[in-house]
CSV table of C-alpha atoms in Angstrom, one decimal:
chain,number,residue,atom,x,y,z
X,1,UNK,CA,6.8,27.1,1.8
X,2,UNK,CA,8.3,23.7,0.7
X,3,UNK,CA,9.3,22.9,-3.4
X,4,UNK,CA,7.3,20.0,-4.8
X,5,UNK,CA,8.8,17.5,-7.1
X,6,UNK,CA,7.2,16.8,-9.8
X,7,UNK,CA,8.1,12.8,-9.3
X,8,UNK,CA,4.8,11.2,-7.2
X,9,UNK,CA,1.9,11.9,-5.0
X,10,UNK,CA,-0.6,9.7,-3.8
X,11,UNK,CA,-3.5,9.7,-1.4
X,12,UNK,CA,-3.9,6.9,1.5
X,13,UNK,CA,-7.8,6.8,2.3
X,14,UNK,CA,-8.0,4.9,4.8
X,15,UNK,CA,-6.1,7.3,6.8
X,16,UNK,CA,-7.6,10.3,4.7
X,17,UNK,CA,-3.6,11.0,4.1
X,18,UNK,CA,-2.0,13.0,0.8
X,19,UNK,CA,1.8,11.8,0.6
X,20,UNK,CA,4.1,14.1,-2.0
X,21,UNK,CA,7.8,14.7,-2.3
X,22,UNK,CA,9.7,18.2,-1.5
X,23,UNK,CA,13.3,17.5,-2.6
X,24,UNK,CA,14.9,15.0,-0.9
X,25,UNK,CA,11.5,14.9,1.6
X,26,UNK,CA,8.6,13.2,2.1
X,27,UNK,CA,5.8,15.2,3.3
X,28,UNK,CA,2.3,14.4,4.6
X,29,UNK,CA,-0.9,16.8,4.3
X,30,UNK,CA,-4.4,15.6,6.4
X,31,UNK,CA,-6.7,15.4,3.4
X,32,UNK,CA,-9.4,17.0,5.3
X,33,UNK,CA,-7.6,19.9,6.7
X,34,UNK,CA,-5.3,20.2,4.2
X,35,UNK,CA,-2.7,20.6,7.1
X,36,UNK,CA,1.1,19.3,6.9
X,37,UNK,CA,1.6,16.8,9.1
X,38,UNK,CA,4.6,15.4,8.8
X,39,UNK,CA,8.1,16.1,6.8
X,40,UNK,CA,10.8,13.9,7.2
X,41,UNK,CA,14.2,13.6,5.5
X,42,UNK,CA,14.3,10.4,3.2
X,43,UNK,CA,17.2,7.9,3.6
X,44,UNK,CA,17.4,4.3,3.4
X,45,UNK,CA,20.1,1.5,2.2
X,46,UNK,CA,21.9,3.4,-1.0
X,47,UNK,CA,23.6,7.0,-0.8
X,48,UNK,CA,20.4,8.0,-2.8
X,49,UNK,CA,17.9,10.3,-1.2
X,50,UNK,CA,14.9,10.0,-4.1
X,51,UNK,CA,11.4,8.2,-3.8
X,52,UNK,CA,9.9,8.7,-7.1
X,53,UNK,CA,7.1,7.7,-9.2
X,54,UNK,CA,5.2,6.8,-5.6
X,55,UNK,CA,2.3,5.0,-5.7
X,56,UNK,CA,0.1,3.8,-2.5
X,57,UNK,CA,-1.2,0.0,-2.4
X,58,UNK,CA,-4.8,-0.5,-1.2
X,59,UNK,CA,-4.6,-3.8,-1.0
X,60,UNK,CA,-1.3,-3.3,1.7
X,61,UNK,CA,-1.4,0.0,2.5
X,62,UNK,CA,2.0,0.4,1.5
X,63,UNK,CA,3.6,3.4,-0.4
X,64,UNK,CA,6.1,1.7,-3.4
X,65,UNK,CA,8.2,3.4,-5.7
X,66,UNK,CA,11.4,4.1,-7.0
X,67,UNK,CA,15.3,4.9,-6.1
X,68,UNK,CA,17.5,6.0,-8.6
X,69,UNK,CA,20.7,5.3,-7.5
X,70,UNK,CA,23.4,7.4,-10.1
X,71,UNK,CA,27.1,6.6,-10.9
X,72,UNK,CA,29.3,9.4,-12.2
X,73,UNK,CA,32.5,9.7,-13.0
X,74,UNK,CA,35.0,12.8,-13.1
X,75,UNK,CA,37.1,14.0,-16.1
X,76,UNK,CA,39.8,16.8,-16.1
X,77,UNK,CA,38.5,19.0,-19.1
X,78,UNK,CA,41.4,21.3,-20.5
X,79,UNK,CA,39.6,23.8,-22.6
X,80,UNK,CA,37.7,24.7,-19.5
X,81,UNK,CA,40.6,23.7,-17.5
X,82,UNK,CA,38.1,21.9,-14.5
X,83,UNK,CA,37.1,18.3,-14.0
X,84,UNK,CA,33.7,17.5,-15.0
X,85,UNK,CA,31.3,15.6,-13.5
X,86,UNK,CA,29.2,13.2,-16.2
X,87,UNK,CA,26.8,10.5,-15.5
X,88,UNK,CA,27.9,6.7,-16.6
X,89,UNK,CA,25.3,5.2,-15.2
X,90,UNK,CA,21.8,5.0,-13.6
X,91,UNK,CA,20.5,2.3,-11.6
X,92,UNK,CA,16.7,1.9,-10.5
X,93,UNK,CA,15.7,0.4,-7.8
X,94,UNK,CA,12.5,-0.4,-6.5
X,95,UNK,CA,11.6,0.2,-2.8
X,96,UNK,CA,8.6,0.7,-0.6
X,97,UNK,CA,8.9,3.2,1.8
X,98,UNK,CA,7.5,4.4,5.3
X,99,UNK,CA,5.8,7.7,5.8
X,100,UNK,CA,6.5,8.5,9.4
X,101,UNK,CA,10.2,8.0,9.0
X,102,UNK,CA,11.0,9.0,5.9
X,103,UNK,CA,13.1,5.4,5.6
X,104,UNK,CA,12.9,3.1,2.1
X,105,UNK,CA,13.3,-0.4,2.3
X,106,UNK,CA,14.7,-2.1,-1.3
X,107,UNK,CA,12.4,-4.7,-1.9
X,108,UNK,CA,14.9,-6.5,-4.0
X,109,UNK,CA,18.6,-6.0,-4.8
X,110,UNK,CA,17.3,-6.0,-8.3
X,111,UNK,CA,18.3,-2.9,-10.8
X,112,UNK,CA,16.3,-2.1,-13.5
X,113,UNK,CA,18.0,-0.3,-16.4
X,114,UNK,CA,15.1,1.3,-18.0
X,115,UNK,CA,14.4,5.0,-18.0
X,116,UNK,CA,11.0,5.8,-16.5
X,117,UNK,CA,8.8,9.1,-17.3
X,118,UNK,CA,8.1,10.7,-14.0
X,119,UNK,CA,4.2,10.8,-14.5
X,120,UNK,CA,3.8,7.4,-15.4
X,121,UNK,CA,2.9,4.6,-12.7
X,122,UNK,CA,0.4,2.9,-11.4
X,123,UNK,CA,-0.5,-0.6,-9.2
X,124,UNK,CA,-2.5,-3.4,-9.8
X,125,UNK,CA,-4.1,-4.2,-6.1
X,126,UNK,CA,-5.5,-7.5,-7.5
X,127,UNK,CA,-2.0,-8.9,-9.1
X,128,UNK,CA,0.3,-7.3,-6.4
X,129,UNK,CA,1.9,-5.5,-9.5
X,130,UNK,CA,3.7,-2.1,-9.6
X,131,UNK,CA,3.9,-0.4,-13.4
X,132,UNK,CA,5.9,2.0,-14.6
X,133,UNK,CA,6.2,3.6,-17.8
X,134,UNK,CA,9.8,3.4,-19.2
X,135,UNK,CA,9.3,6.1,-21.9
X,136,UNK,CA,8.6,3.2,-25.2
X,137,UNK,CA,8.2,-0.1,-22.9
X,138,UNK,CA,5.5,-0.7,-19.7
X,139,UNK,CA,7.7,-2.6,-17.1
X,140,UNK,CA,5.9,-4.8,-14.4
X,141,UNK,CA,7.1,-5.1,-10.9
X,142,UNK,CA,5.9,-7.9,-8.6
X,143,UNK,CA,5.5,-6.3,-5.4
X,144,UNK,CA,6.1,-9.3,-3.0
X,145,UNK,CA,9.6,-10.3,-4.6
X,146,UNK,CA,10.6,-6.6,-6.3
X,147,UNK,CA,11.5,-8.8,-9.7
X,148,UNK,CA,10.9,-7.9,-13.6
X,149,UNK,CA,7.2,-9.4,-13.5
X,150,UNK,CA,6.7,-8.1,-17.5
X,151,UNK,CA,8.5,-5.5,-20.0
X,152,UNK,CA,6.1,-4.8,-22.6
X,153,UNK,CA,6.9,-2.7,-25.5
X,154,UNK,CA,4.5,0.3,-26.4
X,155,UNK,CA,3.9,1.2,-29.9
X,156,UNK,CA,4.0,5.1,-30.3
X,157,UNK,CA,4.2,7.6,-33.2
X,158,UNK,CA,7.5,9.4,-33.3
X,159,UNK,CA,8.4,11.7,-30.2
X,160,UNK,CA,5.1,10.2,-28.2
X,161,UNK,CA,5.8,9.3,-24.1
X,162,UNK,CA,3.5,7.0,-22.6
X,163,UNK,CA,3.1,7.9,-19.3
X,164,UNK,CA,0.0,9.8,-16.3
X,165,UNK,CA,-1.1,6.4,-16.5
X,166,UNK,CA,-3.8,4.9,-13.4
X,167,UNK,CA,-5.0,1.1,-13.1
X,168,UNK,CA,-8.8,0.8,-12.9
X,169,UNK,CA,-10.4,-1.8,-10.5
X,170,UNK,CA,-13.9,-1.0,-12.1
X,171,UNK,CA,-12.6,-3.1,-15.6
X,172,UNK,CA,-8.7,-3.9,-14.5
Protein backbone atom coordinates (compact mmCIF):
# COMPACT_ATOMS: atom_id res chain seq x y z
CA UNK A 1 0.00 0.00 0.00
CA UNK A 2 3.07 2.23 -0.49
CA UNK A 3 2.90 5.81 -2.89
CA UNK A 4 5.28 5.63 -5.94
CA UNK A 5 7.22 8.49 -7.08
CA UNK A 6 7.13 9.15 -10.23
CA UNK A 7 11.19 10.05 -10.15
CA UNK A 8 13.05 6.37 -11.21
CA UNK A 9 12.77 2.70 -11.45
CA UNK A 10 15.01 0.36 -12.78
CA UNK A 11 15.40 -3.37 -13.07
CA UNK A 12 18.79 -5.27 -11.88
CA UNK A 13 18.82 -8.64 -13.95
CA UNK A 14 21.28 -10.25 -12.72
CA UNK A 15 19.56 -10.50 -9.53
CA UNK A 16 16.03 -10.49 -11.35
CA UNK A 17 15.45 -7.26 -8.97
CA UNK A 18 12.87 -4.10 -9.75
CA UNK A 19 14.16 -1.08 -7.66
CA UNK A 20 11.46 2.06 -7.42
CA UNK A 21 11.03 4.97 -5.02
CA UNK A 22 7.95 5.35 -2.40
CA UNK A 23 8.57 8.84 -0.92
CA UNK A 24 11.57 9.22 0.86
CA UNK A 25 11.98 5.06 0.33
CA UNK A 26 13.56 2.76 -1.69
CA UNK A 27 11.83 -0.36 -2.28
CA UNK A 28 12.65 -3.66 -3.86
CA UNK A 29 10.11 -6.10 -5.68
CA UNK A 30 11.51 -9.94 -6.81
CA UNK A 31 10.79 -9.60 -10.56
CA UNK A 32 9.54 -13.05 -10.66
CA UNK A 33 7.22 -13.08 -7.81
CA UNK A 34 6.51 -9.74 -8.00
CA UNK A 35 6.93 -9.75 -4.10
CA UNK A 36 8.38 -6.69 -2.01
CA UNK A 37 11.42 -7.43 -0.60
CA UNK A 38 12.84 -4.89 0.90
CA UNK A 39 11.85 -1.06 1.94
CA UNK A 40 14.27 0.97 3.56
CA UNK A 41 14.36 4.58 4.61
CA UNK A 42 16.99 6.57 2.31
CA UNK A 43 19.63 8.76 3.96
CA UNK A 44 23.09 9.44 3.17
CA UNK A 45 25.72 12.63 3.57
CA UNK A 46 23.20 15.79 2.90
CA UNK A 47 19.85 16.56 4.97
CA UNK A 48 18.13 15.36 1.60
CA UNK A 49 16.15 12.16 1.59
CA UNK A 50 15.61 11.93 -2.54
CA UNK A 51 17.14 9.39 -5.07
CA UNK A 52 15.79 10.43 -8.28
CA UNK A 53 16.10 9.89 -11.87
CA UNK A 54 17.68 6.12 -10.81
CA UNK A 55 19.21 4.25 -13.25
CA UNK A 56 21.07 0.67 -12.75
CA UNK A 57 24.70 0.10 -14.38
CA UNK A 58 25.21 -3.28 -16.06
CA UNK A 59 28.47 -2.92 -16.47
CA UNK A 60 28.83 -2.27 -12.24
CA UNK A 61 25.83 -3.25 -11.02
CA UNK A 62 25.46 -0.10 -9.37
CA UNK A 63 22.14 1.89 -8.96
CA UNK A 64 23.22 5.92 -9.79
CA UNK A 65 21.16 8.83 -9.64
CA UNK A 66 20.35 11.98 -8.21
CA UNK A 67 20.06 14.13 -4.81
CA UNK A 68 18.52 17.32 -4.82
CA UNK A 69 19.62 19.03 -2.13
CA UNK A 70 17.20 22.47 -1.63
CA UNK A 71 17.98 25.84 0.11
CA UNK A 72 15.05 28.00 1.25
CA UNK A 73 14.78 30.92 2.94
CA UNK A 74 11.94 32.46 5.22
CA UNK A 75 10.16 35.76 4.79
CA UNK A 76 7.61 37.47 7.23
CA UNK A 77 4.66 38.23 4.71
CA UNK A 78 2.28 41.02 6.16
CA UNK A 79 -0.78 40.77 4.04
CA UNK A 80 -0.97 37.24 5.12
CA UNK A 81 0.70 38.14 8.28
CA UNK A 82 2.92 34.58 8.35
CA UNK A 83 6.49 33.93 7.22
CA UNK A 84 6.87 32.13 4.02
CA UNK A 85 8.91 29.67 3.07
CA UNK A 86 10.40 30.15 -0.82
CA UNK A 87 13.04 28.22 -2.53
CA UNK A 88 16.51 30.20 -3.32
CA UNK A 89 18.18 27.57 -4.44
CA UNK A 90 18.58 23.95 -5.68
CA UNK A 91 21.56 21.94 -5.75
CA UNK A 92 22.02 18.45 -7.65
CA UNK A 93 24.01 16.14 -6.72
CA UNK A 94 24.96 13.03 -8.17
CA UNK A 95 25.23 9.80 -5.97
CA UNK A 96 24.99 6.06 -6.36
CA UNK A 97 23.21 4.41 -3.93
CA UNK A 98 22.77 0.94 -2.09
CA UNK A 99 19.61 -1.06 -2.16
CA UNK A 100 19.84 -3.07 1.07
CA UNK A 101 20.37 -0.02 3.15
CA UNK A 102 18.70 2.58 1.70
CA UNK A 103 22.25 4.72 2.07
CA UNK A 104 23.67 7.17 -1.03
CA UNK A 105 27.10 7.72 -1.37
CA UNK A 106 28.01 11.36 -3.37
CA UNK A 107 30.15 10.40 -5.86
CA UNK A 108 31.57 13.82 -6.05
CA UNK A 109 31.16 17.04 -4.10
CA UNK A 110 30.23 18.45 -7.42
CA UNK A 111 26.70 20.40 -7.85
CA UNK A 112 25.08 20.67 -10.84
CA UNK A 113 22.74 23.63 -11.37
CA UNK A 114 20.66 22.35 -14.20
CA UNK A 115 16.99 21.43 -13.79
CA UNK A 116 16.37 17.82 -14.86
CA UNK A 117 12.88 16.28 -16.15
CA UNK A 118 12.08 13.40 -13.91
CA UNK A 119 11.62 10.81 -16.89
CA UNK A 120 14.64 11.59 -18.57
CA UNK A 121 18.01 9.45 -17.87
CA UNK A 122 19.83 6.97 -18.98
CA UNK A 123 23.62 5.19 -18.82
CA UNK A 124 26.08 4.50 -21.21
CA UNK A 125 27.62 0.94 -19.85
CA UNK A 126 30.43 1.26 -22.47
CA UNK A 127 31.57 4.99 -21.61
CA UNK A 128 30.88 4.78 -17.80
CA UNK A 129 28.48 7.74 -18.50
CA UNK A 130 25.23 8.75 -16.58
CA UNK A 131 22.67 11.22 -18.78
CA UNK A 132 20.19 13.24 -17.71
CA UNK A 133 17.93 15.42 -19.48
CA UNK A 134 18.00 18.98 -18.06
CA UNK A 135 14.66 20.07 -19.78
CA UNK A 136 16.64 22.10 -23.22
CA UNK A 137 20.36 20.71 -22.57
CA UNK A 138 21.58 16.62 -22.25
CA UNK A 139 24.15 16.80 -19.33
CA UNK A 140 26.82 13.87 -19.14
CA UNK A 141 28.09 12.53 -15.91
CA UNK A 142 31.22 10.42 -15.65
CA UNK A 143 30.42 7.78 -13.35
CA UNK A 144 34.00 7.03 -11.96
CA UNK A 145 34.74 10.80 -10.93
CA UNK A 146 30.88 12.20 -10.62
CA UNK A 147 32.24 15.38 -12.97
CA UNK A 148 30.40 17.39 -15.86
CA UNK A 149 31.57 14.80 -18.55
CA UNK A 150 29.36 16.90 -21.51
CA UNK A 151 26.34 19.61 -21.54
CA UNK A 152 24.91 19.54 -24.80
CA UNK A 153 22.14 21.77 -25.82
CA UNK A 154 18.87 20.19 -27.41
CA UNK A 155 17.14 22.02 -30.12
CA UNK A 156 13.25 21.90 -29.46
CA UNK A 157 10.15 23.64 -30.78
CA UNK A 158 8.59 25.91 -28.24
CA UNK A 159 7.22 24.25 -24.99
CA UNK A 160 8.97 20.70 -26.07
CA UNK A 161 10.82 18.55 -22.91
CA UNK A 162 13.24 16.14 -23.94
CA UNK A 163 13.15 13.55 -21.68
CA UNK A 164 11.91 9.04 -21.20
CA UNK A 165 15.11 8.79 -22.85
CA UNK A 166 17.11 4.91 -22.83
CA UNK A 167 20.73 4.32 -24.22
CA UNK A 168 20.90 1.36 -26.68
CA UNK A 169 23.90 -1.10 -26.62
CA UNK A 170 22.54 -2.71 -29.94
CA UNK A 171 23.76 0.85 -32.07
CA UNK A 172 25.02 3.10 -28.83
Amino acid sequence: NAAINLNGATIDPYLNRYYIGSGFNFLTFDITSGDIINNVSIFGALPSASFQNFRFNPSDSIIYGLIPHNFYSTYYDSLLMSNIEVLDSTQIYFASINPVSGEYTLVSNTSFNNLYTLAGNSIDPYQMLYYYSAVDTLIGIDLYTGTPYSAVPIQLPPFAIFENIAYSCADT
